[in-house]
Amino acid sequence: MKPSIPKGTRDFGPVEMARRNYIFETIRKVYALYGFRQIETPATENLSTLMGKYGEEGDKLLFKILNSGDFKNAVSTDDYAEKSAAALASRFCEKGLRYDLTVPFARYVVQHREELQMPFKRYQIQPVWRADRPQKGRYREFYQCDADIVGSDSLLNEVELMQIIDEVFSRFGIRVSIKINNRKILTGIAEIIGAADKIIDITVAIDKLDKIGLEKVNEELLAAGLNAEQVQTLQPIIELKGSNAEKVATMREVLAASETGLKGCDEVAFVLDTLAAAGSLRNEIELDLTLARGLNYYTGCIFGGGRYDNLTGIFGMPGLSGVGISFGADRIYDVLNGLDLYPSDTVGSVRLLFINFGEREAARCLEYAAAARKKGVSTEVYPDTVKMKKQMAYANAQHIPFVALVGESELAENRLTLKNMETGEQQQLSIEEALAIIEG
Amino acid sequence: MKPSIPKGTRDFGPVEMARRNYIFETIRKVYALYGFRQIETPATENLSTLMGKYGEEGDKLLFKILNSGDFKNAVSTDDYAEKSAAALASRFCEKGLRYDLTVPFARYVVQHREELQMPFKRYQIQPVWRADRPQKGRYREFYQCDADIVGSDSLLNEVELMQIIDEVFSRFGIRVSIKINNRKILTGIAEIIGAADKIIDITVAIDKLDKIGLEKVNEELLAAGLNAEQVQTLQPIIELKGSNAEKVATMREVLAASETGLKGCDEVAFVLDTLAAAGSLRNEIELDLTLARGLNYYTGCIFGGGRYDNLTGIFGMPGLSGVGISFGADRIYDVLNGLDLYPSDTVGSVRLLFINFGEREAARCLEYAAAARKKGVSTEVYPDTVKMKKQMAYANAQHIPFVALVGESELAENRLTLKNMETGEQQQLSIEEALAIIEG
């Protein structure tokens, strides 16, 4: 009967925590460097805030919290017999765990609108919960790291957010290709072929070009219900090639008849040109029409995030445009682990362990430890007077680089023996001398 | 219909977050300095892990999570009609939100026992949830900051934890009186008067001495069911006075007939003497027999935490002793706010705002901003070309100390006008000169 944790959740031990902290701190610092300010919202939100915001499927994936006290009062036995689980859940439960950071942020903006200075740039690094079927790399509790700007329509925000993506991955030492697309271009494509409902099918089919070839892509489009003429019109889009500037030029020709489509081209061109002029990107940026995430809510540029024109309308505050990005800590964690890209000092911050030879010796060690900590050296005194071998094994297991021994002779001479655990070298020193070596 | 959050929960805006981060970082750094290593456990635990660990009242205060999918299957209509809310909850729900950090830690230790090197020193800073009636200073979601050592019986652990309490409050600039007591002393008192069930009544009554005087305390003890002889025996304990050493000496006399009580005196004396020898405490430490928190589980020293002899027994792993402390972030937050004890740089990290005069000027500002960020200067470019007054108001509201203006003439001369928002002083400078001033 070993205890366990709910499926899809994880414990993070000391090594994992040190690595995750490195990831969160890196993202946090870049967000702050660009003037974003941190907020936190509660883990629980009213279900009235959450329900209906993530589609029907999302409603099912919300974790709902049973009302405390006599929740049974709200549902008679007859009602219980008649009603569906979903209907009962909304009677038994008033609260749920947050599903993402965007809806709580929208709620936050509306609730605190009088205190907020617009444009409001916030970042938020917190866990979210989803009752998804757990599988490799997908968890029921996981962290999101979001940054959003609300109250500004300027495309400079998109530019800065893409710079942030570039900066974060550069700091991690991960090379990426940053994709950009625009919802208005996709809308334009749908307009010119007269098939607004097929845009997902189209992007999914185009996305397979490299894998299955042009002929099969066209077959898929026909199978999805497009006619031969529509598929013909799509050919330059499917085969879109060249530099970003060349791609934009091609799209302008194809979308000449769609005002919305041309607007999308203008927006993408502005972001690409401004980024090029600033000249600071270290990763490649690529216009990719198959990037079609979040089409339910994105209205402008789409990248590792996107622009949504009416974030807060659903809470009764219309007309507020926003744009944001999100980093998934778990994916970054997997990549950094796979490539072993952590800085060498990420894990293992304890620098010095005092071996415990007995009560009198340990008392002296406590004095020395206080001196070490005063200098900021993370230090432990082994609490129990046990075999030296066991204490040394502890130092090794914790990767502690220095061990100090204070036995009877050291006690008499006001000195200690410092052992460098890597080289095995030992020297008798005063505490000041020892600390100089450890700090050096 | 303004949106709201569940009662007893809070949003933390940018200023509050900066202050809270200062609190968490201070505690975190001291824990790490003493060799504690961070872990995190999931927000949700199986109810089988949580139930029965916090008493009957605690079970009621657990937030339970409705099983996802068709939770209704588990309870027939007949069962629904018959069963109590509590019984139904355990059928509808498998998981709950964590109530504290100690039980999840015990579960963690048992679950991961093969990977852990003993003694295991961990700290954990995470929110917990309780369905308590919300009131001033009491929330339904709040953070705990715990440090515990398991797998060591040594009293040196108590000594170091008290040093940590002293260090943390010193860093906050808060003067405290650190109380210490010992469960074995309380047990000894109960033994010598032969009233084991009255120990809570006794400590509560003694605690009122300063307020109501000796006579009334004695009356309360009689009212609680003690006889005159028992109250007589308690007199030296109620009137316990003097230095800690004097108090221990008195207690040794009073408890001479109780082996357990004397053991408690020895433990307290060891901790006090060792702390005095190390000589590093900046706050006062005081033996206080009325400190009687956590008598359900503490078995040895009690302070801002305590010693529990069988942390993991409940999960089938007996014989593992532990000792820990906990800081309540909310109480510290209230005190620091009340005394305005935050370091001056806690809030407001953005140093430089570029005013936006138009597309061409903003493009130059982006270049300059990149240079500033490269030097680690947190920088914003105002995204929209709006009235200067509005942009300056933004800088003021965010307490940004420097504003840079790049208009037509600055653009032509490759310079900028730097305005010091505190002094009002303005100068035309190159970006390098400006950054030297901002960094200076």
XYZ file of C-alpha atoms in Angstrom, chain A residues 1-6 9-15 17 21 32-35 37-46 49 60 63-66 68-72 75-77 80-86 88-89 92-93 95 97 107-108 110-114 117-121 129 131 140-141 143 151-154 156-157 159-160 163 270 274 277-278 280 315 347 349-350 356 359 362 366-367 370 373 376-384 390 393-394 397-398, chain B residues 1-6 9-15 17 21 32-35 37-46 49 60 63-66 68-72 75-77 80-85 88-89 92-93 95 97 107-108 110-114 117-121 129 131 140-141 143 151-154 156-157 159-160 163 270 274 277-278 280 315 347-350 356 359 362 366-367 370 373 376-384 390 393-394 397-398:
224
model
C 0.000 0.000 0.000
C 2.616 2.504 -1.081
C 1.007 5.944 -1.283
C 0.686 7.536 -4.715
C -0.381 10.770 -6.373
C -3.262 11.402 -8.778
C 0.487 14.785 -11.657
C 4.134 14.822 -10.589
C 6.409 15.334 -7.622
C 9.471 17.437 -8.315
C 12.525 16.407 -6.299
C 15.469 18.693 -5.534
C 17.300 18.167 -8.848
C 13.211 21.691 -8.925
C 13.668 27.062 -11.290
C 10.934 41.723 -16.681
C 13.639 43.069 -19.010
C 10.875 44.006 -21.448
C 8.823 45.712 -18.757
C 5.096 42.873 -14.424
C 4.140 39.743 -12.540
C 0.687 38.986 -11.209
C -0.856 35.879 -9.669
C -4.484 34.820 -9.605
C -6.054 32.182 -7.344
C -5.946 28.513 -8.348
C -9.719 28.369 -8.082
C -12.093 30.508 -10.124
C -15.860 30.636 -10.083
C -15.865 32.572 -15.038
C -15.576 18.679 -19.705
C -11.703 20.142 -12.614
C -14.695 21.124 -10.499
C -14.591 21.522 -6.722
C -17.386 20.102 -4.634
C -18.123 22.478 1.006
C -20.728 21.858 3.645
C -23.991 20.213 2.721
C -23.724 20.242 -1.065
C -26.537 17.704 -1.162
C -30.082 18.618 -5.491
C -33.220 16.670 -4.568
C -33.291 12.913 -5.060
C -30.454 13.479 -9.012
C -32.305 10.680 -10.787
C -33.225 12.833 -13.769
C -30.297 15.077 -14.461
C -27.110 14.406 -16.421
C -23.724 14.374 -14.720
C -22.890 17.740 -16.321
C -25.547 17.902 -11.568
C -21.943 19.087 -11.523
C -22.814 20.501 -6.770
C -19.935 22.805 -7.683
C -15.702 26.608 -8.273
C -9.402 24.876 -11.001
C -11.252 38.320 -15.549
C -8.488 40.109 -13.612
C -12.139 43.550 -15.920
C -12.298 43.187 -12.142
C -9.399 45.583 -11.532
C -9.926 47.916 -14.477
C -10.049 51.007 -12.296
C -2.779 51.780 -16.207
C -3.176 50.930 -19.912
C -1.389 49.490 -21.784
C -1.088 46.830 -19.112
C 1.802 44.409 -19.544
C -5.183 21.929 -14.463
C -8.720 16.556 -16.851
C -3.097 17.123 -15.630
C -1.183 19.767 -13.703
C 2.870 25.274 -15.607
C -4.959 48.039 -24.237
C -2.701 48.601 -27.223
C -3.346 47.824 -30.902
C 0.214 48.593 -31.933
C 5.205 46.955 -31.940
C 3.857 44.662 -29.257
C 7.567 42.770 -32.546
C 8.659 42.830 -28.901
C 12.068 39.400 -29.647
C 5.370 45.269 -40.764
C 10.620 45.996 -38.085
C 15.518 46.680 -39.047
C 16.104 46.152 -35.314
C 18.753 41.671 -33.118
C -16.838 39.753 -19.092
C 21.985 21.906 -9.281
C 24.142 24.640 -4.106
C 25.550 23.282 -0.829
C 30.127 15.350 13.124
C 28.998 16.889 20.879
C 29.894 19.675 16.650
C 28.249 25.230 14.452
C 30.420 28.283 15.102
C 27.792 30.400 11.159
C 26.868 31.235 6.153
C 26.872 33.363 1.896
C 28.399 29.877 1.669
C 25.624 27.294 1.818
C 26.721 24.979 4.614
C 25.564 21.909 6.495
C 26.649 20.362 9.774
C 25.936 16.622 9.729
C 23.431 16.345 12.581
C 24.215 12.848 13.873
C 28.154 7.323 6.159
C 28.576 9.091 1.463
C 26.068 11.851 2.209
C 25.371 11.855 -2.867
C 24.651 15.586 -2.508
C -22.203 41.717 -13.454
C -18.569 42.428 -12.638
C -16.671 39.132 -12.458
C -15.323 38.061 -9.081
C -13.183 35.371 -7.466
C -14.164 32.750 -4.899
C -9.050 33.962 -2.389
C -7.009 36.887 -3.690
C -5.483 38.341 -6.822
C -1.956 39.658 -6.407
C -1.183 42.659 -8.596
C 2.329 43.735 -9.636
C 3.153 45.647 -6.419
C 3.693 40.278 -6.196
C 8.491 37.609 -4.052
C 19.249 27.103 0.979
C 22.056 28.611 3.071
C 21.408 25.904 5.662
C 21.444 23.138 3.042
C 16.688 21.612 -0.909
C 13.461 22.570 -2.599
C 10.757 20.143 -3.676
C 7.235 20.637 -5.002
C 4.291 18.275 -4.788
C 1.094 18.438 -6.845
C -1.780 20.678 -5.734
C -4.078 17.671 -5.739
C -3.558 14.575 -3.622
C -5.619 11.421 -3.417
C -3.709 10.461 1.460
C -14.568 18.850 6.573
C -11.636 20.944 -0.806
C -12.685 17.856 -2.772
C -12.546 17.585 -6.546
C -15.445 16.042 -8.399
C -14.275 13.886 -14.072
C -16.429 12.013 -16.542
C -19.579 10.305 -15.347
C -19.168 10.646 -11.594
C -22.848 9.813 -11.245
C -23.850 6.527 -6.719
C -27.286 5.068 -7.389
C -30.389 7.167 -6.770
C -28.049 9.302 -3.020
C -31.269 9.457 -1.051
C -29.838 7.544 1.905
C -26.289 8.676 2.337
C -24.890 11.723 4.107
C -23.102 14.483 2.227
C -21.443 10.866 -0.921
C -18.413 13.126 -1.226
C -18.068 11.451 -5.969
C -14.490 12.512 -5.307
C -8.918 13.807 -5.105
C -6.552 20.036 -2.720
C 3.648 10.926 1.443
C 6.576 12.084 -0.719
C 7.444 7.216 1.699
C 6.808 7.151 -2.044
C 10.373 8.117 -2.926
C 12.188 6.445 -0.025
C 14.491 4.490 -2.336
C 19.541 10.086 1.053
C 18.894 10.374 4.810
C 18.879 12.726 6.611
C 16.681 14.432 4.020
C 16.392 18.197 4.356
C -6.312 25.317 0.540
C -12.557 25.591 3.337
C -8.953 29.818 1.732
C -5.824 29.798 -0.405
C 1.129 29.987 1.047
C 15.804 10.740 9.330
C 17.760 12.356 12.136
C 17.027 12.401 15.877
C 19.772 14.899 16.650
C 21.306 19.922 16.376
C 18.460 20.047 13.887
C 19.276 24.289 16.983
C 19.697 25.023 13.272
C 18.907 29.801 13.934
C 20.662 21.321 25.234
C 24.062 25.110 22.173
C 27.507 28.758 22.765
C 27.155 29.411 19.023
C 24.828 34.074 16.842
C 1.860 5.663 5.301
C 8.935 47.311 -6.454
C 9.337 48.939 -9.840
C 12.079 47.332 -11.835
C 11.551 49.144 -15.174
C 6.778 56.909 -29.153
C 6.852 54.792 -36.841
C 9.935 54.079 -32.786
C 13.664 49.621 -30.663
C 17.360 49.608 -31.551
C 17.834 46.396 -27.531
C 18.333 45.360 -22.499
C 20.350 44.285 -18.339
C 18.400 47.548 -18.091
C 14.691 46.764 -17.957
C 13.249 48.897 -20.745
C 9.946 49.661 -22.427
C 9.078 51.319 -25.739
C 5.642 52.881 -25.521
C 3.777 50.883 -28.169
C 1.298 53.488 -29.426
C -0.445 60.194 -21.827
C 1.550 59.691 -17.232
C 2.315 56.037 -17.893
C 2.257 55.660 -12.775
C 4.852 52.904 -13.198
